[in-house]
Amino acid sequence: MPDTVPAGAPDVKPRARPELQMAAADASVQATAFPPGAMARSLRPLARPRALVEQIAALRVAPAEIGLKLSSRPPEAEVEPAAAAPPLTPREKRKKKREAASMQGAVCGVAAIKGEPIAPIGSKVSGCGVEEPVRVTSVAGVRLSQAATVDCSIARALNSWVDEVAQPAFNGQLAELRIAAHYVCRGRNNVKGAKVSEHGKGRAVDISAFVLANGRVLTVAQDYDQLLRRIYRAGCGYFKTTLGPGSDGYHEDHFHFDTSARAGGAYCR
């Protein structure tokens, strides 16, 4: 018996079930996305077109070539071998031989300072000692009355002073320096308890007399005339400290020269 709708009732259409709506939507998408017969194909990727394969092959680089490009470096510039030095002339050979001979027995890197290096000097007294002492026997061709143990600073200064001041003052006739003191660990002016003297550091030397080639001896105590006064004063340009007759009462019979480092510059009295 056919259903009858009462007069005046709302027009209500039957609603489809949700799962049936989803199934219908899926069927619609598949029909739109895939042409007829496409669903029967394999899911494996399709083969590349031949033209694309040939393009990729043309861009490939052999493995050996890749390694060469990664490991190779630009070639270094070739260095031409140094040209051989020309042989020495007979004159140059003689000069070289003389220079080598002049350095025999030299210390402090100066040919005119003769002597020998000795072992470092240590001391139980704080402030005394010499790290690199030398025992000097002559400077600028002038012998010392006794080998002086000093450091190279005083050896070089003494050598320059004798060569440029003392020897010219004696017209080249200076043969020996009388050395009154060199390295000795003591206080200044031999005063007990005083600050360590520069003698205790190997940076001082005392000269009491000058001996000429003819045997004449000029002492600081008895012959402090205009000549000795002039060469003593010139020492201020070579040493950091110069003390002599009239300076402090302790140096009336000798010249004291040292190379101590002084903040206020040279101390010349």
PDB file of C-alpha atoms in Angstrom:
ATOM      1  CA  MET A   1       0.000   0.000   0.000  1.00  0.00           C
ATOM      2  CA  PRO A   2       1.633   3.241  -1.027  1.00  0.00           C
ATOM      3  CA  ASP A   3       2.797   5.591   1.643  1.00  0.00           C
ATOM      4  CA  THR A   4       0.731   8.650   1.853  1.00  0.00           C
ATOM      5  CA  VAL A   5       1.908  12.014   3.111  1.00  0.00           C
ATOM      6  CA  PRO A   6      -0.540  13.931   5.107  1.00  0.00           C
ATOM      7  CA  ALA A   7      -1.559  17.241   3.692  1.00  0.00           C
ATOM      8  CA  GLY A   8       0.492  20.138   5.043  1.00  0.00           C
ATOM      9  CA  ALA A   9       3.460  17.935   6.227  1.00  0.00           C
ATOM     10  CA  PRO A  10       7.046  19.248   5.459  1.00  0.00           C
ATOM     11  CA  ASP A  11       8.815  17.894   2.435  1.00  0.00           C
ATOM     12  CA  VAL A  12      11.595  15.730   3.990  1.00  0.00           C
ATOM     13  CA  LYS A  13      13.796  13.691   1.717  1.00  0.00           C
ATOM     14  CA  PRO A  14      15.475  10.588   3.075  1.00  0.00           C
ATOM     15  CA  ARG A  15      19.214  11.258   4.066  1.00  0.00           C
ATOM     16  CA  ALA A  16      21.869   8.892   2.716  1.00  0.00           C
ATOM     17  CA  ARG A  17      24.089   7.033   5.221  1.00  0.00           C
ATOM     18  CA  PRO A  18      27.609   8.605   5.714  1.00  0.00           C
ATOM     19  CA  GLU A  19      29.602   5.492   4.733  1.00  0.00           C
ATOM     20  CA  LEU A  20      27.669   5.288   1.495  1.00  0.00           C
ATOM     21  CA  GLN A  21      28.459   8.959   0.775  1.00  0.00           C
ATOM     22  CA  MET A  22      32.238   8.323   1.286  1.00  0.00           C
ATOM     23  CA  ALA A  23      32.209   5.333  -1.011  1.00  0.00           C
ATOM     24  CA  ALA A  24      30.467   7.296  -3.705  1.00  0.00           C
ATOM     25  CA  ALA A  25      32.987  10.161  -3.357  1.00  0.00           C
ATOM     26  CA  ASP A  26      35.947   7.777  -3.688  1.00  0.00           C
ATOM     27  CA  ALA A  27      34.481   6.235  -6.796  1.00  0.00           C
ATOM     28  CA  SER A  28      33.993   9.700  -8.275  1.00  0.00           C
ATOM     29  CA  VAL A  29      37.630  10.767  -7.565  1.00  0.00           C
ATOM     30  CA  GLN A  30      39.047   7.593  -9.044  1.00  0.00           C
ATOM     31  CA  ALA A  31      36.931   7.940 -12.137  1.00  0.00           C
ATOM     32  CA  THR A  32      38.093  11.528 -12.580  1.00  0.00           C
ATOM     33  CA  ALA A  33      41.837  11.002 -11.776  1.00  0.00           C
ATOM     34  CA  PHE A  34      42.399   7.873 -13.787  1.00  0.00           C
ATOM     35  CA  PRO A  35      41.222   7.286 -17.305  1.00  0.00           C
ATOM     36  CA  PRO A  36      39.500   4.054 -18.195  1.00  0.00           C
ATOM     37  CA  GLY A  37      41.852   1.096 -17.875  1.00  0.00           C
ATOM     38  CA  ALA A  38      44.425   3.021 -15.791  1.00  0.00           C
ATOM     39  CA  MET A  39      43.621   1.232 -12.533  1.00  0.00           C
ATOM     40  CA  ALA A  40      44.853  -2.025 -14.025  1.00  0.00           C
ATOM     41  CA  ARG A  41      48.434  -0.677 -14.445  1.00  0.00           C
ATOM     42  CA  SER A  42      51.408  -1.495 -12.107  1.00  0.00           C
ATOM     43  CA  LEU A  43      52.304   0.952  -9.380  1.00  0.00           C
ATOM     44  CA  ARG A  44      56.033   0.855 -10.366  1.00  0.00           C
ATOM     45  CA  PRO A  45      57.491   4.130 -11.752  1.00  0.00           C
ATOM     46  CA  LEU A  46      57.333   4.549 -15.491  1.00  0.00           C
ATOM     47  CA  ALA A  47      60.529   4.323 -17.537  1.00  0.00           C
ATOM     48  CA  ARG A  48      62.296   7.656 -18.266  1.00  0.00           C
ATOM     49  CA  PRO A  49      61.952   8.986 -21.775  1.00  0.00           C
ATOM     50  CA  ARG A  50      64.961   8.133 -23.970  1.00  0.00           C
ATOM     51  CA  ALA A  51      65.807  11.793 -24.602  1.00  0.00           C
ATOM     52  CA  LEU A  52      66.016  12.468 -20.833  1.00  0.00           C
ATOM     53  CA  VAL A  53      68.295   9.454 -20.302  1.00  0.00           C
ATOM     54  CA  GLU A  54      70.682  10.705 -23.005  1.00  0.00           C
ATOM     55  CA  GLN A  55      70.835  14.192 -21.432  1.00  0.00           C
ATOM     56  CA  ILE A  56      71.726  12.802 -17.985  1.00  0.00           C
ATOM     57  CA  ALA A  57      74.397  10.526 -19.470  1.00  0.00           C
ATOM     58  CA  ALA A  58      76.005  13.522 -21.201  1.00  0.00           C
ATOM     59  CA  LEU A  59      76.325  15.329 -17.843  1.00  0.00           C
ATOM     60  CA  ARG A  60      77.937  12.426 -15.991  1.00  0.00           C
ATOM     61  CA  VAL A  61      81.682  12.582 -15.061  1.00  0.00           C
ATOM     62  CA  ALA A  62      83.878   9.526 -14.785  1.00  0.00           C
ATOM     63  CA  PRO A  63      84.795   8.583 -11.156  1.00  0.00           C
ATOM     64  CA  ALA A  64      88.515   8.894 -11.913  1.00  0.00           C
ATOM     65  CA  GLU A  65      87.968  12.407 -13.216  1.00  0.00           C
ATOM     66  CA  ILE A  66      85.990  13.306 -10.102  1.00  0.00           C
ATOM     67  CA  GLY A  67      88.884  12.186  -7.856  1.00  0.00           C
ATOM     68  CA  LEU A  68      91.341  14.146  -9.958  1.00  0.00           C
ATOM     69  CA  LYS A  69      89.315  17.322  -9.651  1.00  0.00           C
ATOM     70  CA  LEU A  70      88.916  16.960  -5.894  1.00  0.00           C
ATOM     71  CA  SER A  71      92.521  16.085  -5.067  1.00  0.00           C
ATOM     72  CA  SER A  72      94.527  17.998  -7.590  1.00  0.00           C
ATOM     73  CA  ARG A  73      96.043  21.374  -6.713  1.00  0.00           C
ATOM     74  CA  PRO A  74      97.274  24.079  -9.045  1.00  0.00           C
ATOM     75  CA  PRO A  75     100.858  23.345 -10.021  1.00  0.00           C
ATOM     76  CA  GLU A  76     103.413  25.287  -8.006  1.00  0.00           C
ATOM     77  CA  ALA A  77     105.658  27.691  -9.777  1.00  0.00           C
ATOM     78  CA  GLU A  78     108.989  26.161 -10.576  1.00  0.00           C
ATOM     79  CA  VAL A  79     111.875  27.626  -8.576  1.00  0.00           C
ATOM     80  CA  GLU A  80     115.001  28.172 -10.507  1.00  0.00           C
ATOM     81  CA  PRO A  81     118.114  26.855  -8.745  1.00  0.00           C
ATOM     82  CA  ALA A  82     120.305  29.549  -7.232  1.00  0.00           C
ATOM     83  CA  ALA A  83     123.248  30.448  -9.338  1.00  0.00           C
ATOM     84  CA  ALA A  84     126.543  29.175  -7.987  1.00  0.00           C
ATOM     85  CA  ALA A  85     128.657  31.852  -6.305  1.00  0.00           C
ATOM     86  CA  PRO A  86     131.647  32.884  -8.366  1.00  0.00           C
ATOM     87  CA  PRO A  87     134.974  31.545  -7.094  1.00  0.00           C
ATOM     88  CA  LEU A  88     136.922  33.827  -4.757  1.00  0.00           C
ATOM     89  CA  THR A  89     139.821  35.746  -6.186  1.00  0.00           C
ATOM     90  CA  PRO A  90     143.283  35.253  -4.610  1.00  0.00           C
ATOM     91  CA  ARG A  91     142.917  38.624  -2.896  1.00  0.00           C
ATOM     92  CA  GLU A  92     139.502  37.713  -1.449  1.00  0.00           C
ATOM     93  CA  LYS A  93     140.886  34.381  -0.237  1.00  0.00           C
ATOM     94  CA  ARG A  94     143.714  36.134   1.610  1.00  0.00           C
ATOM     95  CA  LYS A  95     141.273  38.574   3.189  1.00  0.00           C
ATOM     96  CA  LYS A  96     138.969  35.758   4.303  1.00  0.00           C
ATOM     97  CA  LYS A  97     141.938  33.919   5.779  1.00  0.00           C
ATOM     98  CA  ARG A  98     143.047  36.991   7.708  1.00  0.00           C
ATOM     99  CA  GLU A  99     139.531  37.517   9.058  1.00  0.00           C
ATOM    100  CA  ALA A 100     139.331  33.912  10.220  1.00  0.00           C
ATOM    101  CA  ALA A 101     142.751  34.211  11.864  1.00  0.00           C
ATOM    102  CA  SER A 102     141.755  37.474  13.594  1.00  0.00           C
ATOM    103  CA  MET A 103     138.758  35.763  15.206  1.00  0.00           C
ATOM    104  CA  GLN A 104     140.893  33.051  16.770  1.00  0.00           C
ATOM    105  CA  GLY A 105     140.854  33.524  20.526  1.00  0.00           C
ATOM    106  CA  ALA A 106     138.247  36.281  20.243  1.00  0.00           C
ATOM    107  CA  VAL A 107     135.255  36.597  22.568  1.00  0.00           C
ATOM    108  CA  CYS A 108     132.036  38.616  22.605  1.00  0.00           C
ATOM    109  CA  GLY A 109     131.941  38.496  18.801  1.00  0.00           C
ATOM    110  CA  VAL A 110     134.680  41.146  18.485  1.00  0.00           C
ATOM    111  CA  ALA A 111     137.993  40.170  16.899  1.00  0.00           C
ATOM    112  CA  ALA A 112     139.950  42.712  18.986  1.00  0.00           C
ATOM    113  CA  ILE A 113     138.730  41.296  22.323  1.00  0.00           C
ATOM    114  CA  LYS A 114     140.906  38.306  23.140  1.00  0.00           C
ATOM    115  CA  GLY A 115     140.237  35.798  25.861  1.00  0.00           C
ATOM    116  CA  GLU A 116     137.982  32.839  26.477  1.00  0.00           C
ATOM    117  CA  PRO A 117     134.423  32.170  27.586  1.00  0.00           C
ATOM    118  CA  ILE A 118     134.129  30.506  30.983  1.00  0.00           C
ATOM    119  CA  ALA A 119     131.418  28.700  32.909  1.00  0.00           C
ATOM    120  CA  PRO A 120     128.619  30.711  34.520  1.00  0.00           C
ATOM    121  CA  ILE A 121     129.509  32.115  37.929  1.00  0.00           C
ATOM    122  CA  GLY A 122     127.041  31.523  40.725  1.00  0.00           C
ATOM    123  CA  SER A 123     127.060  32.809  44.276  1.00  0.00           C
ATOM    124  CA  LYS A 124     125.348  32.257  47.580  1.00  0.00           C
ATOM    125  CA  VAL A 125     125.224  36.022  47.959  1.00  0.00           C
ATOM    126  CA  SER A 126     122.103  37.500  46.401  1.00  0.00           C
ATOM    127  CA  GLY A 127     123.008  39.827  43.540  1.00  0.00           C
ATOM    128  CA  CYS A 128     126.409  38.330  42.792  1.00  0.00           C
ATOM    129  CA  GLY A 129     127.242  36.123  39.815  1.00  0.00           C
ATOM    130  CA  VAL A 130     127.660  36.300  36.047  1.00  0.00           C
ATOM    131  CA  GLU A 131     125.512  34.296  33.618  1.00  0.00           C
ATOM    132  CA  GLU A 132     127.834  34.516  30.600  1.00  0.00           C
ATOM    133  CA  PRO A 133     131.301  35.517  31.808  1.00  0.00           C
ATOM    134  CA  VAL A 134     134.457  35.816  29.739  1.00  0.00           C
ATOM    135  CA  ARG A 135     138.096  35.994  30.799  1.00  0.00           C
ATOM    136  CA  VAL A 136     139.639  38.843  28.807  1.00  0.00           C
ATOM    137  CA  THR A 137     143.401  39.063  28.247  1.00  0.00           C
ATOM    138  CA  SER A 138     143.594  42.003  25.805  1.00  0.00           C
ATOM    139  CA  VAL A 139     141.434  44.650  24.133  1.00  0.00           C
ATOM    140  CA  ALA A 140     142.161  46.638  20.971  1.00  0.00           C
ATOM    141  CA  GLY A 141     145.654  45.134  20.843  1.00  0.00           C
ATOM    142  CA  VAL A 142     146.479  46.263  24.393  1.00  0.00           C
ATOM    143  CA  ARG A 143     147.190  43.513  26.910  1.00  0.00           C
ATOM    144  CA  LEU A 144     145.752  43.460  30.419  1.00  0.00           C
ATOM    145  CA  SER A 145     148.085  43.042  33.384  1.00  0.00           C
ATOM    146  CA  GLN A 146     145.810  40.236  34.596  1.00  0.00           C
ATOM    147  CA  ALA A 147     142.979  38.374  32.900  1.00  0.00           C
ATOM    148  CA  ALA A 148     139.760  40.201  33.736  1.00  0.00           C
ATOM    149  CA  THR A 149     136.617  38.190  34.429  1.00  0.00           C
ATOM    150  CA  VAL A 150     133.734  40.298  33.198  1.00  0.00           C
ATOM    151  CA  ASP A 151     130.636  40.100  31.019  1.00  0.00           C
ATOM    152  CA  CYS A 152     130.605  41.151  27.375  1.00  0.00           C
ATOM    153  CA  SER A 153     129.006  44.538  28.043  1.00  0.00           C
ATOM    154  CA  ILE A 154     132.052  45.834  29.916  1.00  0.00           C
ATOM    155  CA  ALA A 155     134.465  44.011  27.581  1.00  0.00           C
ATOM    156  CA  ARG A 156     133.026  45.738  24.505  1.00  0.00           C
ATOM    157  CA  ALA A 157     132.910  49.157  26.191  1.00  0.00           C
ATOM    158  CA  LEU A 158     136.516  48.827  27.363  1.00  0.00           C
ATOM    159  CA  ASN A 159     137.648  47.728  23.904  1.00  0.00           C
ATOM    160  CA  SER A 160     135.992  50.746  22.246  1.00  0.00           C
ATOM    161  CA  TRP A 161     137.355  53.195  24.844  1.00  0.00           C
ATOM    162  CA  VAL A 162     140.932  51.928  24.441  1.00  0.00           C
ATOM    163  CA  ASP A 163     140.701  51.893  20.643  1.00  0.00           C
ATOM    164  CA  GLU A 164     139.070  55.305  20.219  1.00  0.00           C
ATOM    165  CA  VAL A 165     140.303  57.286  23.243  1.00  0.00           C
ATOM    166  CA  ALA A 166     143.230  55.890  25.240  1.00  0.00           C
ATOM    167  CA  GLN A 167     145.410  54.548  22.421  1.00  0.00           C
ATOM    168  CA  PRO A 168     145.154  57.703  20.276  1.00  0.00           C
ATOM    169  CA  ALA A 169     145.898  59.821  23.371  1.00  0.00           C
ATOM    170  CA  PHE A 170     149.206  57.956  23.774  1.00  0.00           C
ATOM    171  CA  ASN A 171     149.983  58.204  20.040  1.00  0.00           C
ATOM    172  CA  GLY A 172     149.573  54.467  19.591  1.00  0.00           C
ATOM    173  CA  GLN A 173     152.179  53.657  22.250  1.00  0.00           C
ATOM    174  CA  LEU A 174     149.849  52.180  24.876  1.00  0.00           C
ATOM    175  CA  ALA A 175     150.931  48.581  25.511  1.00  0.00           C
ATOM    176  CA  GLU A 176     149.230  47.523  28.770  1.00  0.00           C
ATOM    177  CA  LEU A 177     146.464  48.386  31.196  1.00  0.00           C
ATOM    178  CA  ARG A 178     147.097  47.708  34.879  1.00  0.00           C
ATOM    179  CA  ILE A 179     143.907  46.051  36.134  1.00  0.00           C
ATOM    180  CA  ALA A 180     143.258  46.715  39.829  1.00  0.00           C
ATOM    181  CA  ALA A 181     139.941  44.821  40.064  1.00  0.00           C
ATOM    182  CA  HIS A 182     137.410  42.918  37.962  1.00  0.00           C
ATOM    183  CA  TYR A 183     134.877  40.312  39.175  1.00  0.00           C
ATOM    184  CA  VAL A 184     134.647  40.031  42.941  1.00  0.00           C
ATOM    185  CA  CYS A 185     131.554  39.551  45.074  1.00  0.00           C
ATOM    186  CA  ARG A 186     131.592  42.435  47.546  1.00  0.00           C
ATOM    187  CA  GLY A 187     129.690  45.531  48.601  1.00  0.00           C
ATOM    188  CA  ARG A 188     130.227  48.911  47.032  1.00  0.00           C
ATOM    189  CA  ASN A 189     133.511  50.562  47.975  1.00  0.00           C
ATOM    190  CA  ASN A 190     134.342  47.426  50.002  1.00  0.00           C
ATOM    191  CA  VAL A 191     131.918  48.575  52.679  1.00  0.00           C
ATOM    192  CA  LYS A 192     130.438  45.663  54.626  1.00  0.00           C
ATOM    193  CA  GLY A 193     126.660  45.457  54.309  1.00  0.00           C
ATOM    194  CA  ALA A 194     126.551  47.912  51.396  1.00  0.00           C
ATOM    195  CA  LYS A 195     124.665  47.209  48.172  1.00  0.00           C
ATOM    196  CA  VAL A 196     126.415  44.695  45.922  1.00  0.00           C
ATOM    197  CA  SER A 197     128.982  46.377  43.700  1.00  0.00           C
ATOM    198  CA  GLU A 198     128.866  46.097  39.923  1.00  0.00           C
ATOM    199  CA  HIS A 199     132.098  44.132  40.328  1.00  0.00           C
ATOM    200  CA  GLY A 200     129.971  41.397  41.893  1.00  0.00           C
ATOM    201  CA  LYS A 201     127.937  41.223  38.679  1.00  0.00           C
ATOM    202  CA  GLY A 202     130.885  41.149  36.299  1.00  0.00           C
ATOM    203  CA  ARG A 203     130.018  44.566  34.904  1.00  0.00           C
ATOM    204  CA  ALA A 204     132.939  46.620  36.241  1.00  0.00           C
ATOM    205  CA  VAL A 205     136.688  47.005  35.848  1.00  0.00           C
ATOM    206  CA  ASP A 206     139.228  49.177  37.712  1.00  0.00           C
ATOM    207  CA  ILE A 207     142.350  50.592  35.991  1.00  0.00           C
ATOM    208  CA  SER A 208     145.230  51.813  38.122  1.00  0.00           C
ATOM    209  CA  ALA A 209     147.964  52.533  35.543  1.00  0.00           C
ATOM    210  CA  PHE A 210     148.943  52.724  31.869  1.00  0.00           C
ATOM    211  CA  VAL A 211     152.117  51.090  30.567  1.00  0.00           C
ATOM    212  CA  LEU A 212     153.643  52.432  27.352  1.00  0.00           C
ATOM    213  CA  ALA A 213     155.650  50.540  24.735  1.00  0.00           C
ATOM    214  CA  ASN A 214     158.927  52.079  26.016  1.00  0.00           C
ATOM    215  CA  GLY A 215     158.242  50.722  29.519  1.00  0.00           C
ATOM    216  CA  ARG A 216     157.106  53.990  31.058  1.00  0.00           C
ATOM    217  CA  VAL A 217     154.322  53.584  33.641  1.00  0.00           C
ATOM    218  CA  LEU A 218     151.751  56.298  34.332  1.00  0.00           C
ATOM    219  CA  THR A 219     149.749  55.645  37.502  1.00  0.00           C
ATOM    220  CA  VAL A 220     146.433  57.234  38.412  1.00  0.00           C
ATOM    221  CA  ALA A 221     147.685  57.866  41.983  1.00  0.00           C
ATOM    222  CA  GLN A 222     150.825  59.806  40.971  1.00  0.00           C
ATOM    223  CA  ASP A 223     150.405  60.915  37.363  1.00  0.00           C
ATOM    224  CA  TYR A 224     146.844  62.187  37.173  1.00  0.00           C
ATOM    225  CA  ASP A 225     147.746  65.039  34.881  1.00  0.00           C
ATOM    226  CA  GLN A 226     145.893  66.714  32.034  1.00  0.00           C
ATOM    227  CA  LEU A 227     146.354  63.715  29.730  1.00  0.00           C
ATOM    228  CA  LEU A 228     144.946  61.128  32.162  1.00  0.00           C
ATOM    229  CA  ARG A 229     142.179  63.521  33.169  1.00  0.00           C
ATOM    230  CA  ARG A 230     141.150  63.882  29.528  1.00  0.00           C
ATOM    231  CA  ILE A 231     140.982  60.149  28.798  1.00  0.00           C
ATOM    232  CA  TYR A 232     139.141  59.556  32.078  1.00  0.00           C
ATOM    233  CA  ARG A 233     136.458  62.134  31.247  1.00  0.00           C
ATOM    234  CA  ALA A 234     136.026  60.652  27.775  1.00  0.00           C
ATOM    235  CA  GLY A 235     135.064  57.364  29.427  1.00  0.00           C
ATOM    236  CA  CYS A 236     131.648  58.857  30.235  1.00  0.00           C
ATOM    237  CA  GLY A 237     130.634  58.313  26.632  1.00  0.00           C
ATOM    238  CA  TYR A 238     131.398  54.569  26.786  1.00  0.00           C
ATOM    239  CA  PHE A 239     130.441  53.491  30.323  1.00  0.00           C
ATOM    240  CA  LYS A 240     127.354  54.016  32.478  1.00  0.00           C
ATOM    241  CA  THR A 241     129.405  54.909  35.548  1.00  0.00           C
ATOM    242  CA  THR A 242     132.847  56.530  35.808  1.00  0.00           C
ATOM    243  CA  LEU A 243     134.498  57.206  39.160  1.00  0.00           C
ATOM    244  CA  GLY A 244     138.040  58.529  39.643  1.00  0.00           C
ATOM    245  CA  PRO A 245     140.146  60.995  41.626  1.00  0.00           C
ATOM    246  CA  GLY A 246     137.983  63.646  43.268  1.00  0.00           C
ATOM    247  CA  SER A 247     134.699  61.742  42.741  1.00  0.00           C
ATOM    248  CA  ASP A 248     133.869  60.315  46.171  1.00  0.00           C
ATOM    249  CA  GLY A 249     137.110  59.677  48.056  1.00  0.00           C
ATOM    250  CA  TYR A 250     137.127  55.944  47.271  1.00  0.00           C
ATOM    251  CA  HIS A 251     138.711  56.147  43.815  1.00  0.00           C
ATOM    252  CA  GLU A 252     141.777  58.363  44.254  1.00  0.00           C
ATOM    253  CA  ASP A 253     144.201  55.799  42.835  1.00  0.00           C
ATOM    254  CA  HIS A 254     142.207  54.184  40.008  1.00  0.00           C
ATOM    255  CA  PHE A 255     139.497  54.622  37.408  1.00  0.00           C
ATOM    256  CA  HIS A 256     136.279  52.699  38.034  1.00  0.00           C
ATOM    257  CA  PHE A 257     134.259  51.939  34.897  1.00  0.00           C
ATOM    258  CA  ASP A 258     131.015  49.928  34.855  1.00  0.00           C
ATOM    259  CA  THR A 259     128.028  49.253  32.615  1.00  0.00           C
ATOM    260  CA  SER A 260     125.274  49.098  35.207  1.00  0.00           C
ATOM    261  CA  ALA A 261     121.778  49.947  33.978  1.00  0.00           C
ATOM    262  CA  ARG A 262     120.769  53.263  35.498  1.00  0.00           C
ATOM    263  CA  ALA A 263     117.289  54.752  35.176  1.00  0.00           C
ATOM    264  CA  GLY A 264     118.694  58.280  35.248  1.00  0.00           C
ATOM    265  CA  GLY A 265     121.314  57.693  32.559  1.00  0.00           C
ATOM    266  CA  ALA A 266     125.096  57.792  32.972  1.00  0.00           C
ATOM    267  CA  TYR A 267     126.672  58.664  36.317  1.00  0.00           C
ATOM    268  CA  CYS A 268     130.017  60.397  35.722  1.00  0.00           C
ATOM    269  CA  ARG A 269     131.951  61.952  38.624  1.00  0.00           C
TER     270      ARG A 269
END
